[in-house]
């Protein structure tokens, strides 16, 4: 029988006993494919396997429809949330305000429930009613096919990676950081700084990266992108800045500031293709200013490169049909 996956060994002890027992009874090879665990109060226990979700029965069957699921009780959510916060929710208050907690090993726990807000600012989430535990996957080498398009000899080209959701752009960014930091294709490694606003790229805990992002990489964890880029420029002397999901005008201004300082920015943005990017005000400014020497379009399947554009939007490479 296949072994239980690593994630079960590391986060299983935090889960309700009923959930642990159901997972132990599941087909272990299927559990290797799990990307998210979903627990909602008074709703069925669910797993996300890539792009598909499954209801889990008490006997460990993975079902497309909730024929015989077991229902997660509010008390089980409460106990799991307390265990995730090491029984000191106050100590995790700042992370909770952002809607998630990052665990050792790089697992991110999204939080749903009653939000206490004032003047447009989240103060706390006093009542947790749902948890989404997301597995962060390291796939070293997944960016191999992209590196020739974002490097030219020892030079790094400022690059925007455009991808729909669930296409692996964060995983790709992580591997790009690792390769540039360690040195790729014989080139000297670069000083890289990751602005990790959602704690997804490096999976840091207390600022320490839990995932391999390279030997010369600094991380500003849970830091707003625009502010983080300015902080890095002032104090960390990066050669390359890497961040996820650009979109706002403030983000765009920070990218331009980095470009003026000679720092290369590699970032991602949600979108199906270049038209989606052109229609977003913040990103349109960067394209008009030709801030990115390369625009890489991902799609089809996770991490797959479909098209490469230059700073003027001209096609340099397209995936053969």
PDB file of C-alpha atoms in Angstrom:
ATOM      1  CA  UNK A   1       0.000   0.000   0.000  1.00  0.00           C
ATOM      2  CA  UNK A   2       1.219   3.507  -0.831  1.00  0.00           C
ATOM      3  CA  UNK A   3       2.433   5.598   2.083  1.00  0.00           C
ATOM      4  CA  UNK A   4       0.459   8.513   3.430  1.00  0.00           C
ATOM      5  CA  UNK A   5       1.657  11.775   1.862  1.00  0.00           C
ATOM      6  CA  UNK A   6       4.058  14.095   3.617  1.00  0.00           C
ATOM      7  CA  UNK A   7       1.352  16.691   4.169  1.00  0.00           C
ATOM      8  CA  UNK A   8      -0.669  14.224   6.249  1.00  0.00           C
ATOM      9  CA  UNK A   9       2.318  13.579   8.519  1.00  0.00           C
ATOM     10  CA  UNK A  10       2.851  17.312   9.016  1.00  0.00           C
ATOM     11  CA  UNK A  11      -0.669  18.717   9.357  1.00  0.00           C
ATOM     12  CA  UNK A  12      -2.704  15.617  10.180  1.00  0.00           C
ATOM     13  CA  UNK A  13      -2.254  16.117  13.939  1.00  0.00           C
ATOM     14  CA  UNK A  14      -4.055  19.472  13.641  1.00  0.00           C
ATOM     15  CA  UNK A  15      -7.181  17.980  12.078  1.00  0.00           C
ATOM     16  CA  UNK A  16     -10.230  16.614  13.940  1.00  0.00           C
ATOM     17  CA  UNK A  17      -9.899  12.941  14.827  1.00  0.00           C
ATOM     18  CA  UNK A  18     -12.803  11.992  12.558  1.00  0.00           C
ATOM     19  CA  UNK A  19     -11.125  13.701   9.620  1.00  0.00           C
ATOM     20  CA  UNK A  20      -7.804  11.967  10.349  1.00  0.00           C
ATOM     21  CA  UNK A  21      -9.488   8.572  10.467  1.00  0.00           C
ATOM     22  CA  UNK A  22     -11.378   9.192   7.224  1.00  0.00           C
ATOM     23  CA  UNK A  23      -8.181  10.257   5.471  1.00  0.00           C
ATOM     24  CA  UNK A  24      -6.352   7.167   6.715  1.00  0.00           C
ATOM     25  CA  UNK A  25      -9.080   5.068   5.090  1.00  0.00           C
ATOM     26  CA  UNK A  26      -8.791   6.909   1.753  1.00  0.00           C
ATOM     27  CA  UNK A  27      -6.834   5.539  -1.187  1.00  0.00           C
ATOM     28  CA  UNK A  28      -3.363   6.814  -0.385  1.00  0.00           C
ATOM     29  CA  UNK A  29      -2.328   7.367  -3.995  1.00  0.00           C
ATOM     30  CA  UNK A  30      -5.271   9.766  -4.365  1.00  0.00           C
ATOM     31  CA  UNK A  31      -4.159  11.710  -1.309  1.00  0.00           C
ATOM     32  CA  UNK A  32      -0.869  12.456  -3.057  1.00  0.00           C
ATOM     33  CA  UNK A  33      -2.896  14.634  -5.460  1.00  0.00           C
ATOM     34  CA  UNK A  34      -4.579  16.762  -2.783  1.00  0.00           C
ATOM     35  CA  UNK A  35      -4.068  20.506  -3.228  1.00  0.00           C
ATOM     36  CA  UNK A  36      -6.555  21.758  -0.621  1.00  0.00           C
ATOM     37  CA  UNK A  37      -8.471  20.514   2.413  1.00  0.00           C
ATOM     38  CA  UNK A  38     -11.853  22.193   2.913  1.00  0.00           C
ATOM     39  CA  UNK A  39     -13.625  22.256   6.261  1.00  0.00           C
ATOM     40  CA  UNK A  40     -16.855  24.228   6.675  1.00  0.00           C
ATOM     41  CA  UNK A  41     -19.051  24.204   9.766  1.00  0.00           C
ATOM     42  CA  UNK A  42     -22.164  22.033   9.249  1.00  0.00           C
ATOM     43  CA  UNK A  43     -21.021  21.135   5.739  1.00  0.00           C
ATOM     44  CA  UNK A  44     -19.345  18.023   4.252  1.00  0.00           C
ATOM     45  CA  UNK A  45     -15.618  17.411   4.610  1.00  0.00           C
ATOM     46  CA  UNK A  46     -14.007  17.954   1.188  1.00  0.00           C
ATOM     47  CA  UNK A  47     -10.693  17.625  -0.637  1.00  0.00           C
ATOM     48  CA  UNK A  48      -9.495  19.441  -3.731  1.00  0.00           C
ATOM     49  CA  UNK A  49      -7.538  17.227  -6.131  1.00  0.00           C
ATOM     50  CA  UNK A  50      -6.120  19.506  -8.796  1.00  0.00           C
ATOM     51  CA  UNK A  51      -9.146  21.030 -10.552  1.00  0.00           C
ATOM     52  CA  UNK A  52     -11.637  18.542  -9.120  1.00  0.00           C
ATOM     53  CA  UNK A  53     -13.137  18.357  -5.652  1.00  0.00           C
ATOM     54  CA  UNK A  54     -14.333  15.324  -3.745  1.00  0.00           C
ATOM     55  CA  UNK A  55     -16.605  14.721  -0.760  1.00  0.00           C
ATOM     56  CA  UNK A  56     -15.057  12.416   1.849  1.00  0.00           C
ATOM     57  CA  UNK A  57     -17.197   9.781   3.502  1.00  0.00           C
ATOM     58  CA  UNK A  58     -16.570   8.561   7.035  1.00  0.00           C
ATOM     59  CA  UNK A  59     -15.387   5.284   5.482  1.00  0.00           C
ATOM     60  CA  UNK A  60     -12.789   7.088   3.387  1.00  0.00           C
ATOM     61  CA  UNK A  61     -14.558   7.019   0.019  1.00  0.00           C
ATOM     62  CA  UNK A  62     -13.916   9.987  -2.273  1.00  0.00           C
ATOM     63  CA  UNK A  63     -17.218  10.919  -3.907  1.00  0.00           C
ATOM     64  CA  UNK A  64     -18.152  13.342  -6.688  1.00  0.00           C
ATOM     65  CA  UNK A  65     -21.541  13.879  -5.045  1.00  0.00           C
ATOM     66  CA  UNK A  66     -22.272  13.988  -1.290  1.00  0.00           C
ATOM     67  CA  UNK A  67     -23.958  10.599  -1.077  1.00  0.00           C
ATOM     68  CA  UNK A  68     -22.533   9.607   2.287  1.00  0.00           C
ATOM     69  CA  UNK A  69     -20.333  12.429   3.571  1.00  0.00           C
ATOM     70  CA  UNK A  70     -19.686  13.204   7.165  1.00  0.00           C
ATOM     71  CA  UNK A  71     -20.482  16.699   8.337  1.00  0.00           C
ATOM     72  CA  UNK A  72     -17.879  18.883  10.022  1.00  0.00           C
ATOM     73  CA  UNK A  73     -19.177  20.191  13.349  1.00  0.00           C
ATOM     74  CA  UNK A  74     -18.595  23.802  14.480  1.00  0.00           C
ATOM     75  CA  UNK A  75     -16.727  22.536  17.530  1.00  0.00           C
ATOM     76  CA  UNK A  76     -14.321  20.633  15.261  1.00  0.00           C
ATOM     77  CA  UNK A  77     -13.617  23.850  13.348  1.00  0.00           C
ATOM     78  CA  UNK A  78     -12.992  25.697  16.607  1.00  0.00           C
ATOM     79  CA  UNK A  79     -10.563  23.089  17.945  1.00  0.00           C
ATOM     80  CA  UNK A  80      -8.713  22.870  14.636  1.00  0.00           C
ATOM     81  CA  UNK A  81      -8.390  26.663  14.461  1.00  0.00           C
ATOM     82  CA  UNK A  82      -7.009  26.761  17.990  1.00  0.00           C
ATOM     83  CA  UNK A  83      -4.498  24.012  17.167  1.00  0.00           C
ATOM     84  CA  UNK A  84      -3.370  25.886  14.046  1.00  0.00           C
ATOM     85  CA  UNK A  85      -2.782  28.972  16.223  1.00  0.00           C
ATOM     86  CA  UNK A  86      -0.908  26.855  18.792  1.00  0.00           C
ATOM     87  CA  UNK A  87      -3.710  27.585  21.281  1.00  0.00           C
ATOM     88  CA  UNK A  88      -2.837  31.297  21.303  1.00  0.00           C
ATOM     89  CA  UNK A  89      -5.049  33.055  18.780  1.00  0.00           C
ATOM     90  CA  UNK A  90      -3.840  36.411  20.108  1.00  0.00           C
ATOM     91  CA  UNK A  91      -0.255  35.574  19.026  1.00  0.00           C
ATOM     92  CA  UNK A  92      -1.479  35.084  15.425  1.00  0.00           C
ATOM     93  CA  UNK A  93      -3.705  38.159  15.383  1.00  0.00           C
ATOM     94  CA  UNK A  94      -1.779  40.012  12.681  1.00  0.00           C
ATOM     95  CA  UNK A  95      -1.849  37.046  10.308  1.00  0.00           C
ATOM     96  CA  UNK A  96      -5.508  36.359  11.038  1.00  0.00           C
ATOM     97  CA  UNK A  97      -6.373  39.949  10.046  1.00  0.00           C
ATOM     98  CA  UNK A  98      -5.026  39.111   6.592  1.00  0.00           C
ATOM     99  CA  UNK A  99      -7.314  36.095   6.409  1.00  0.00           C
ATOM    100  CA  UNK A 100      -4.776  33.306   6.681  1.00  0.00           C
ATOM    101  CA  UNK A 101      -2.139  31.619   8.828  1.00  0.00           C
ATOM    102  CA  UNK A 102       1.001  30.023   7.397  1.00  0.00           C
ATOM    103  CA  UNK A 103       2.204  26.789   8.986  1.00  0.00           C
ATOM    104  CA  UNK A 104       5.655  25.270   9.098  1.00  0.00           C
ATOM    105  CA  UNK A 105       6.285  23.463   5.860  1.00  0.00           C
ATOM    106  CA  UNK A 106       4.646  26.252   3.856  1.00  0.00           C
ATOM    107  CA  UNK A 107       0.998  25.214   4.274  1.00  0.00           C
ATOM    108  CA  UNK A 108      -1.399  28.163   4.144  1.00  0.00           C
ATOM    109  CA  UNK A 109      -4.667  28.094   6.085  1.00  0.00           C
ATOM    110  CA  UNK A 110      -7.357  30.433   4.794  1.00  0.00           C
ATOM    111  CA  UNK A 111      -9.986  31.504   7.333  1.00  0.00           C
ATOM    112  CA  UNK A 112     -13.715  32.118   6.802  1.00  0.00           C
ATOM    113  CA  UNK A 113     -16.222  33.320   9.373  1.00  0.00           C
ATOM    114  CA  UNK A 114     -17.453  36.405  11.187  1.00  0.00           C
ATOM    115  CA  UNK A 115     -15.224  39.416  10.456  1.00  0.00           C
ATOM    116  CA  UNK A 116     -14.891  42.319  12.880  1.00  0.00           C
ATOM    117  CA  UNK A 117     -14.123  45.445  10.794  1.00  0.00           C
ATOM    118  CA  UNK A 118     -13.977  49.165  11.464  1.00  0.00           C
ATOM    119  CA  UNK A 119     -13.434  52.037   9.003  1.00  0.00           C
ATOM    120  CA  UNK A 120     -12.803  49.581   6.217  1.00  0.00           C
ATOM    121  CA  UNK A 121     -10.054  47.778   8.140  1.00  0.00           C
ATOM    122  CA  UNK A 122     -10.263  44.183   9.398  1.00  0.00           C
ATOM    123  CA  UNK A 123      -9.641  44.085  13.144  1.00  0.00           C
ATOM    124  CA  UNK A 124     -10.156  40.373  13.772  1.00  0.00           C
ATOM    125  CA  UNK A 125     -12.032  37.238  12.788  1.00  0.00           C
ATOM    126  CA  UNK A 126     -13.579  36.358  16.159  1.00  0.00           C
ATOM    127  CA  UNK A 127     -15.670  33.437  14.913  1.00  0.00           C
ATOM    128  CA  UNK A 128     -14.029  30.945  12.548  1.00  0.00           C
ATOM    129  CA  UNK A 129     -16.553  28.914  10.554  1.00  0.00           C
ATOM    130  CA  UNK A 130     -14.417  27.536   7.754  1.00  0.00           C
ATOM    131  CA  UNK A 131     -10.831  26.555   6.959  1.00  0.00           C
ATOM    132  CA  UNK A 132      -9.071  26.042   3.638  1.00  0.00           C
ATOM    133  CA  UNK A 133      -5.710  24.331   4.077  1.00  0.00           C
ATOM    134  CA  UNK A 134      -3.674  24.779   0.929  1.00  0.00           C
ATOM    135  CA  UNK A 135      -0.663  22.649   0.050  1.00  0.00           C
ATOM    136  CA  UNK A 136       2.237  24.637  -1.368  1.00  0.00           C
ATOM    137  CA  UNK A 137       4.082  22.492  -3.844  1.00  0.00           C
ATOM    138  CA  UNK A 138       7.746  22.779  -4.689  1.00  0.00           C
ATOM    139  CA  UNK A 139       8.472  21.553  -8.203  1.00  0.00           C
ATOM    140  CA  UNK A 140      12.120  22.282  -8.741  1.00  0.00           C
ATOM    141  CA  UNK A 141      12.848  22.642 -12.425  1.00  0.00           C
ATOM    142  CA  UNK A 142       9.264  23.612 -13.376  1.00  0.00           C
ATOM    143  CA  UNK A 143      10.589  26.951 -14.688  1.00  0.00           C
ATOM    144  CA  UNK A 144      13.293  25.375 -16.862  1.00  0.00           C
ATOM    145  CA  UNK A 145      11.362  26.062 -20.060  1.00  0.00           C
ATOM    146  CA  UNK A 146      10.920  29.725 -19.131  1.00  0.00           C
ATOM    147  CA  UNK A 147      14.463  30.629 -18.115  1.00  0.00           C
ATOM    148  CA  UNK A 148      15.774  31.047 -21.667  1.00  0.00           C
ATOM    149  CA  UNK A 149      13.092  33.676 -22.252  1.00  0.00           C
ATOM    150  CA  UNK A 150      13.789  35.711 -19.101  1.00  0.00           C
ATOM    151  CA  UNK A 151      17.580  35.576 -19.143  1.00  0.00           C
ATOM    152  CA  UNK A 152      20.063  36.710 -21.759  1.00  0.00           C
ATOM    153  CA  UNK A 153      23.534  35.577 -20.805  1.00  0.00           C
ATOM    154  CA  UNK A 154      24.133  37.031 -17.344  1.00  0.00           C
ATOM    155  CA  UNK A 155      21.286  39.526 -17.754  1.00  0.00           C
ATOM    156  CA  UNK A 156      17.815  39.113 -16.275  1.00  0.00           C
ATOM    157  CA  UNK A 157      14.972  40.530 -18.368  1.00  0.00           C
ATOM    158  CA  UNK A 158      12.073  42.197 -16.517  1.00  0.00           C
ATOM    159  CA  UNK A 159       9.197  39.793 -17.067  1.00  0.00           C
ATOM    160  CA  UNK A 160       5.433  39.638 -16.534  1.00  0.00           C
ATOM    161  CA  UNK A 161       3.906  36.158 -16.284  1.00  0.00           C
ATOM    162  CA  UNK A 162       0.218  36.104 -17.243  1.00  0.00           C
ATOM    163  CA  UNK A 163      -1.862  33.104 -16.264  1.00  0.00           C
ATOM    164  CA  UNK A 164      -5.421  32.090 -15.356  1.00  0.00           C
ATOM    165  CA  UNK A 165      -5.956  30.832 -11.778  1.00  0.00           C
ATOM    166  CA  UNK A 166      -4.708  27.338 -10.878  1.00  0.00           C
ATOM    167  CA  UNK A 167      -2.106  27.297 -13.660  1.00  0.00           C
ATOM    168  CA  UNK A 168       0.917  27.150 -11.377  1.00  0.00           C
ATOM    169  CA  UNK A 169       2.229  30.684 -11.772  1.00  0.00           C
ATOM    170  CA  UNK A 170       3.167  30.968  -8.086  1.00  0.00           C
ATOM    171  CA  UNK A 171       4.996  27.631  -8.241  1.00  0.00           C
ATOM    172  CA  UNK A 172       6.802  28.869 -11.347  1.00  0.00           C
ATOM    173  CA  UNK A 173       7.746  32.167  -9.653  1.00  0.00           C
ATOM    174  CA  UNK A 174       9.192  30.218  -6.737  1.00  0.00           C
ATOM    175  CA  UNK A 175      11.404  28.155  -9.054  1.00  0.00           C
ATOM    176  CA  UNK A 176      12.476  31.262 -10.995  1.00  0.00           C
ATOM    177  CA  UNK A 177      13.581  32.829  -7.705  1.00  0.00           C
ATOM    178  CA  UNK A 178      15.528  29.701  -6.788  1.00  0.00           C
ATOM    179  CA  UNK A 179      17.255  29.453 -10.151  1.00  0.00           C
ATOM    180  CA  UNK A 180      18.174  33.140 -10.428  1.00  0.00           C
ATOM    181  CA  UNK A 181      19.363  33.210  -6.825  1.00  0.00           C
ATOM    182  CA  UNK A 182      21.519  30.096  -7.115  1.00  0.00           C
ATOM    183  CA  UNK A 183      22.754  30.843 -10.633  1.00  0.00           C
ATOM    184  CA  UNK A 184      21.279  29.432 -13.832  1.00  0.00           C
ATOM    185  CA  UNK A 185      22.949  28.211 -17.035  1.00  0.00           C
ATOM    186  CA  UNK A 186      26.353  29.038 -15.584  1.00  0.00           C
ATOM    187  CA  UNK A 187      25.421  32.649 -14.849  1.00  0.00           C
ATOM    188  CA  UNK A 188      26.329  34.233 -11.533  1.00  0.00           C
ATOM    189  CA  UNK A 189      23.556  34.033  -8.949  1.00  0.00           C
ATOM    190  CA  UNK A 190      21.605  37.243  -8.355  1.00  0.00           C
ATOM    191  CA  UNK A 191      20.498  38.977  -5.179  1.00  0.00           C
ATOM    192  CA  UNK A 192      16.763  38.311  -5.204  1.00  0.00           C
ATOM    193  CA  UNK A 193      14.077  39.791  -2.974  1.00  0.00           C
ATOM    194  CA  UNK A 194      10.597  38.257  -2.873  1.00  0.00           C
ATOM    195  CA  UNK A 195       7.733  40.538  -1.860  1.00  0.00           C
ATOM    196  CA  UNK A 196       5.388  37.826  -0.623  1.00  0.00           C
ATOM    197  CA  UNK A 197       2.198  39.677   0.283  1.00  0.00           C
ATOM    198  CA  UNK A 198       0.087  36.519   0.643  1.00  0.00           C
ATOM    199  CA  UNK A 199       2.873  34.312   2.042  1.00  0.00           C
ATOM    200  CA  UNK A 200       2.517  31.949  -0.921  1.00  0.00           C
ATOM    201  CA  UNK A 201       5.811  32.130  -2.807  1.00  0.00           C
ATOM    202  CA  UNK A 202       8.236  31.398   0.031  1.00  0.00           C
ATOM    203  CA  UNK A 203       5.727  29.986   2.542  1.00  0.00           C
ATOM    204  CA  UNK A 204       7.535  31.858   5.307  1.00  0.00           C
ATOM    205  CA  UNK A 205       6.915  31.362   9.015  1.00  0.00           C
ATOM    206  CA  UNK A 206       8.112  34.250  11.195  1.00  0.00           C
ATOM    207  CA  UNK A 207       9.834  35.601   8.095  1.00  0.00           C
ATOM    208  CA  UNK A 208      11.839  32.418   7.459  1.00  0.00           C
ATOM    209  CA  UNK A 209      11.186  30.781   4.084  1.00  0.00           C
ATOM    210  CA  UNK A 210       9.925  27.218   4.412  1.00  0.00           C
ATOM    211  CA  UNK A 211      10.363  26.536   0.694  1.00  0.00           C
ATOM    212  CA  UNK A 212      13.564  26.650  -1.363  1.00  0.00           C
ATOM    213  CA  UNK A 213      13.751  30.107  -2.930  1.00  0.00           C
ATOM    214  CA  UNK A 214      17.536  30.210  -3.350  1.00  0.00           C
ATOM    215  CA  UNK A 215      20.734  31.010  -1.520  1.00  0.00           C
ATOM    216  CA  UNK A 216      20.803  34.751  -2.234  1.00  0.00           C
ATOM    217  CA  UNK A 217      17.126  35.459  -1.625  1.00  0.00           C
ATOM    218  CA  UNK A 218      15.544  37.739   0.971  1.00  0.00           C
ATOM    219  CA  UNK A 219      11.825  37.609   1.724  1.00  0.00           C
ATOM    220  CA  UNK A 220       9.473  40.364   2.869  1.00  0.00           C
ATOM    221  CA  UNK A 221       6.640  38.220   4.136  1.00  0.00           C
ATOM    222  CA  UNK A 222       3.004  39.366   4.374  1.00  0.00           C
ATOM    223  CA  UNK A 223       4.079  42.802   3.143  1.00  0.00           C
ATOM    224  CA  UNK A 224       1.979  44.841   0.688  1.00  0.00           C
ATOM    225  CA  UNK A 225       3.608  44.665  -2.733  1.00  0.00           C
ATOM    226  CA  UNK A 226       4.126  48.360  -3.416  1.00  0.00           C
ATOM    227  CA  UNK A 227       5.444  49.147   0.063  1.00  0.00           C
ATOM    228  CA  UNK A 228       7.597  46.024   0.052  1.00  0.00           C
ATOM    229  CA  UNK A 229       9.246  46.914  -3.235  1.00  0.00           C
ATOM    230  CA  UNK A 230      10.149  50.347  -1.879  1.00  0.00           C
ATOM    231  CA  UNK A 231      11.492  48.851   1.357  1.00  0.00           C
ATOM    232  CA  UNK A 232      13.632  46.393  -0.589  1.00  0.00           C
ATOM    233  CA  UNK A 233      15.033  49.096  -2.866  1.00  0.00           C
ATOM    234  CA  UNK A 234      16.000  51.212   0.134  1.00  0.00           C
ATOM    235  CA  UNK A 235      17.554  48.573   2.322  1.00  0.00           C
ATOM    236  CA  UNK A 236      18.235  45.195   0.682  1.00  0.00           C
ATOM    237  CA  UNK A 237      20.057  46.156  -2.564  1.00  0.00           C
ATOM    238  CA  UNK A 238      18.294  43.554  -4.720  1.00  0.00           C
ATOM    239  CA  UNK A 239      19.179  42.889  -8.326  1.00  0.00           C
ATOM    240  CA  UNK A 240      15.850  41.158  -8.928  1.00  0.00           C
ATOM    241  CA  UNK A 241      12.445  41.733  -7.313  1.00  0.00           C
ATOM    242  CA  UNK A 242       9.849  38.970  -7.516  1.00  0.00           C
ATOM    243  CA  UNK A 243       6.200  39.349  -6.569  1.00  0.00           C
ATOM    244  CA  UNK A 244       2.807  37.815  -7.288  1.00  0.00           C
ATOM    245  CA  UNK A 245      -0.415  39.207  -8.763  1.00  0.00           C
ATOM    246  CA  UNK A 246       0.224  42.800  -9.792  1.00  0.00           C
ATOM    247  CA  UNK A 247      -2.852  44.874 -10.478  1.00  0.00           C
ATOM    248  CA  UNK A 248      -3.152  48.215  -8.708  1.00  0.00           C
ATOM    249  CA  UNK A 249      -1.830  51.584  -9.829  1.00  0.00           C
ATOM    250  CA  UNK A 250       0.265  51.684  -6.661  1.00  0.00           C
ATOM    251  CA  UNK A 251       1.871  48.376  -7.689  1.00  0.00           C
ATOM    252  CA  UNK A 252       2.589  49.817 -11.130  1.00  0.00           C
ATOM    253  CA  UNK A 253       4.258  52.916  -9.690  1.00  0.00           C
ATOM    254  CA  UNK A 254       6.520  50.721  -7.525  1.00  0.00           C
ATOM    255  CA  UNK A 255       7.506  48.579 -10.518  1.00  0.00           C
ATOM    256  CA  UNK A 256       8.463  51.722 -12.470  1.00  0.00           C
ATOM    257  CA  UNK A 257      10.466  53.004  -9.498  1.00  0.00           C
ATOM    258  CA  UNK A 258      12.373  49.718  -9.411  1.00  0.00           C
ATOM    259  CA  UNK A 259      13.010  49.938 -13.149  1.00  0.00           C
ATOM    260  CA  UNK A 260      14.401  53.476 -12.779  1.00  0.00           C
ATOM    261  CA  UNK A 261      16.745  52.084 -10.104  1.00  0.00           C
ATOM    262  CA  UNK A 262      17.998  49.389 -12.486  1.00  0.00           C
ATOM    263  CA  UNK A 263      16.342  46.532 -10.592  1.00  0.00           C
ATOM    264  CA  UNK A 264      14.658  43.852 -12.687  1.00  0.00           C
ATOM    265  CA  UNK A 265      11.101  42.935 -11.689  1.00  0.00           C
ATOM    266  CA  UNK A 266       9.592  39.509 -12.362  1.00  0.00           C
ATOM    267  CA  UNK A 267       5.917  39.395 -11.481  1.00  0.00           C
ATOM    268  CA  UNK A 268       2.671  37.614 -12.260  1.00  0.00           C
ATOM    269  CA  UNK A 269      -0.824  38.782 -13.106  1.00  0.00           C
ATOM    270  CA  UNK A 270      -4.176  37.050 -13.522  1.00  0.00           C
ATOM    271  CA  UNK A 271      -5.421  36.824 -17.085  1.00  0.00           C
ATOM    272  CA  UNK A 272      -6.247  34.540 -19.970  1.00  0.00           C
ATOM    273  CA  UNK A 273      -4.056  36.412 -22.447  1.00  0.00           C
ATOM    274  CA  UNK A 274      -2.446  39.768 -23.177  1.00  0.00           C
ATOM    275  CA  UNK A 275      -5.835  41.414 -23.849  1.00  0.00           C
ATOM    276  CA  UNK A 276      -6.878  40.840 -20.249  1.00  0.00           C
ATOM    277  CA  UNK A 277      -3.704  42.566 -19.095  1.00  0.00           C
ATOM    278  CA  UNK A 278      -4.100  45.508 -21.462  1.00  0.00           C
ATOM    279  CA  UNK A 279      -7.600  46.143 -20.069  1.00  0.00           C
ATOM    280  CA  UNK A 280      -6.430  46.555 -16.467  1.00  0.00           C
ATOM    281  CA  UNK A 281      -5.555  50.133 -15.661  1.00  0.00           C
ATOM    282  CA  UNK A 282      -2.559  49.493 -13.417  1.00  0.00           C
ATOM    283  CA  UNK A 283      -0.995  46.962 -15.765  1.00  0.00           C
ATOM    284  CA  UNK A 284      -1.784  49.030 -18.862  1.00  0.00           C
ATOM    285  CA  UNK A 285       0.487  51.774 -17.502  1.00  0.00           C
ATOM    286  CA  UNK A 286       3.370  49.314 -17.237  1.00  0.00           C
ATOM    287  CA  UNK A 287       2.796  48.058 -20.760  1.00  0.00           C
ATOM    288  CA  UNK A 288       2.632  51.595 -22.141  1.00  0.00           C
ATOM    289  CA  UNK A 289       5.909  52.380 -20.381  1.00  0.00           C
ATOM    290  CA  UNK A 290       7.360  49.091 -21.711  1.00  0.00           C
ATOM    291  CA  UNK A 291       8.381  48.136 -18.196  1.00  0.00           C
ATOM    292  CA  UNK A 292       8.564  44.432 -19.107  1.00  0.00           C
ATOM    293  CA  UNK A 293      10.951  43.186 -21.758  1.00  0.00           C
ATOM    294  CA  UNK A 294       9.104  39.875 -21.838  1.00  0.00           C
ATOM    295  CA  UNK A 295       5.487  38.877 -21.306  1.00  0.00           C
ATOM    296  CA  UNK A 296       4.960  35.139 -20.829  1.00  0.00           C
ATOM    297  CA  UNK A 297       1.471  33.654 -21.256  1.00  0.00           C
ATOM    298  CA  UNK A 298       0.768  30.390 -19.403  1.00  0.00           C
ATOM    299  CA  UNK A 299      -2.209  28.124 -20.010  1.00  0.00           C
ATOM    300  CA  UNK A 300      -3.464  24.787 -21.229  1.00  0.00           C
ATOM    301  CA  UNK A 301      -2.108  22.972 -18.193  1.00  0.00           C
ATOM    302  CA  UNK A 302      -0.211  23.968 -15.070  1.00  0.00           C
ATOM    303  CA  UNK A 303       3.086  25.675 -15.810  1.00  0.00           C
ATOM    304  CA  UNK A 304       2.785  25.314 -19.592  1.00  0.00           C
ATOM    305  CA  UNK A 305       4.152  28.197 -21.654  1.00  0.00           C
ATOM    306  CA  UNK A 306       1.872  29.165 -24.548  1.00  0.00           C
ATOM    307  CA  UNK A 307       3.340  32.389 -25.873  1.00  0.00           C
ATOM    308  CA  UNK A 308       6.189  34.882 -25.398  1.00  0.00           C
ATOM    309  CA  UNK A 309       5.784  38.583 -26.253  1.00  0.00           C
ATOM    310  CA  UNK A 310       8.299  41.432 -26.256  1.00  0.00           C
ATOM    311  CA  UNK A 311       7.842  44.842 -24.632  1.00  0.00           C
ATOM    312  CA  UNK A 312       5.806  46.066 -27.619  1.00  0.00           C
ATOM    313  CA  UNK A 313       3.450  43.100 -27.499  1.00  0.00           C
ATOM    314  CA  UNK A 314       4.964  41.424 -30.540  1.00  0.00           C
ATOM    315  CA  UNK A 315       4.998  37.632 -30.552  1.00  0.00           C
ATOM    316  CA  UNK A 316       8.507  36.196 -30.187  1.00  0.00           C
ATOM    317  CA  UNK A 317       7.552  32.572 -29.645  1.00  0.00           C
ATOM    318  CA  UNK A 318       4.374  30.515 -29.710  1.00  0.00           C
ATOM    319  CA  UNK A 319       3.880  26.945 -28.567  1.00  0.00           C
ATOM    320  CA  UNK A 320       3.641  24.550 -31.534  1.00  0.00           C
ATOM    321  CA  UNK A 321       0.185  23.014 -31.955  1.00  0.00           C
TER     322      UNK A 321
END
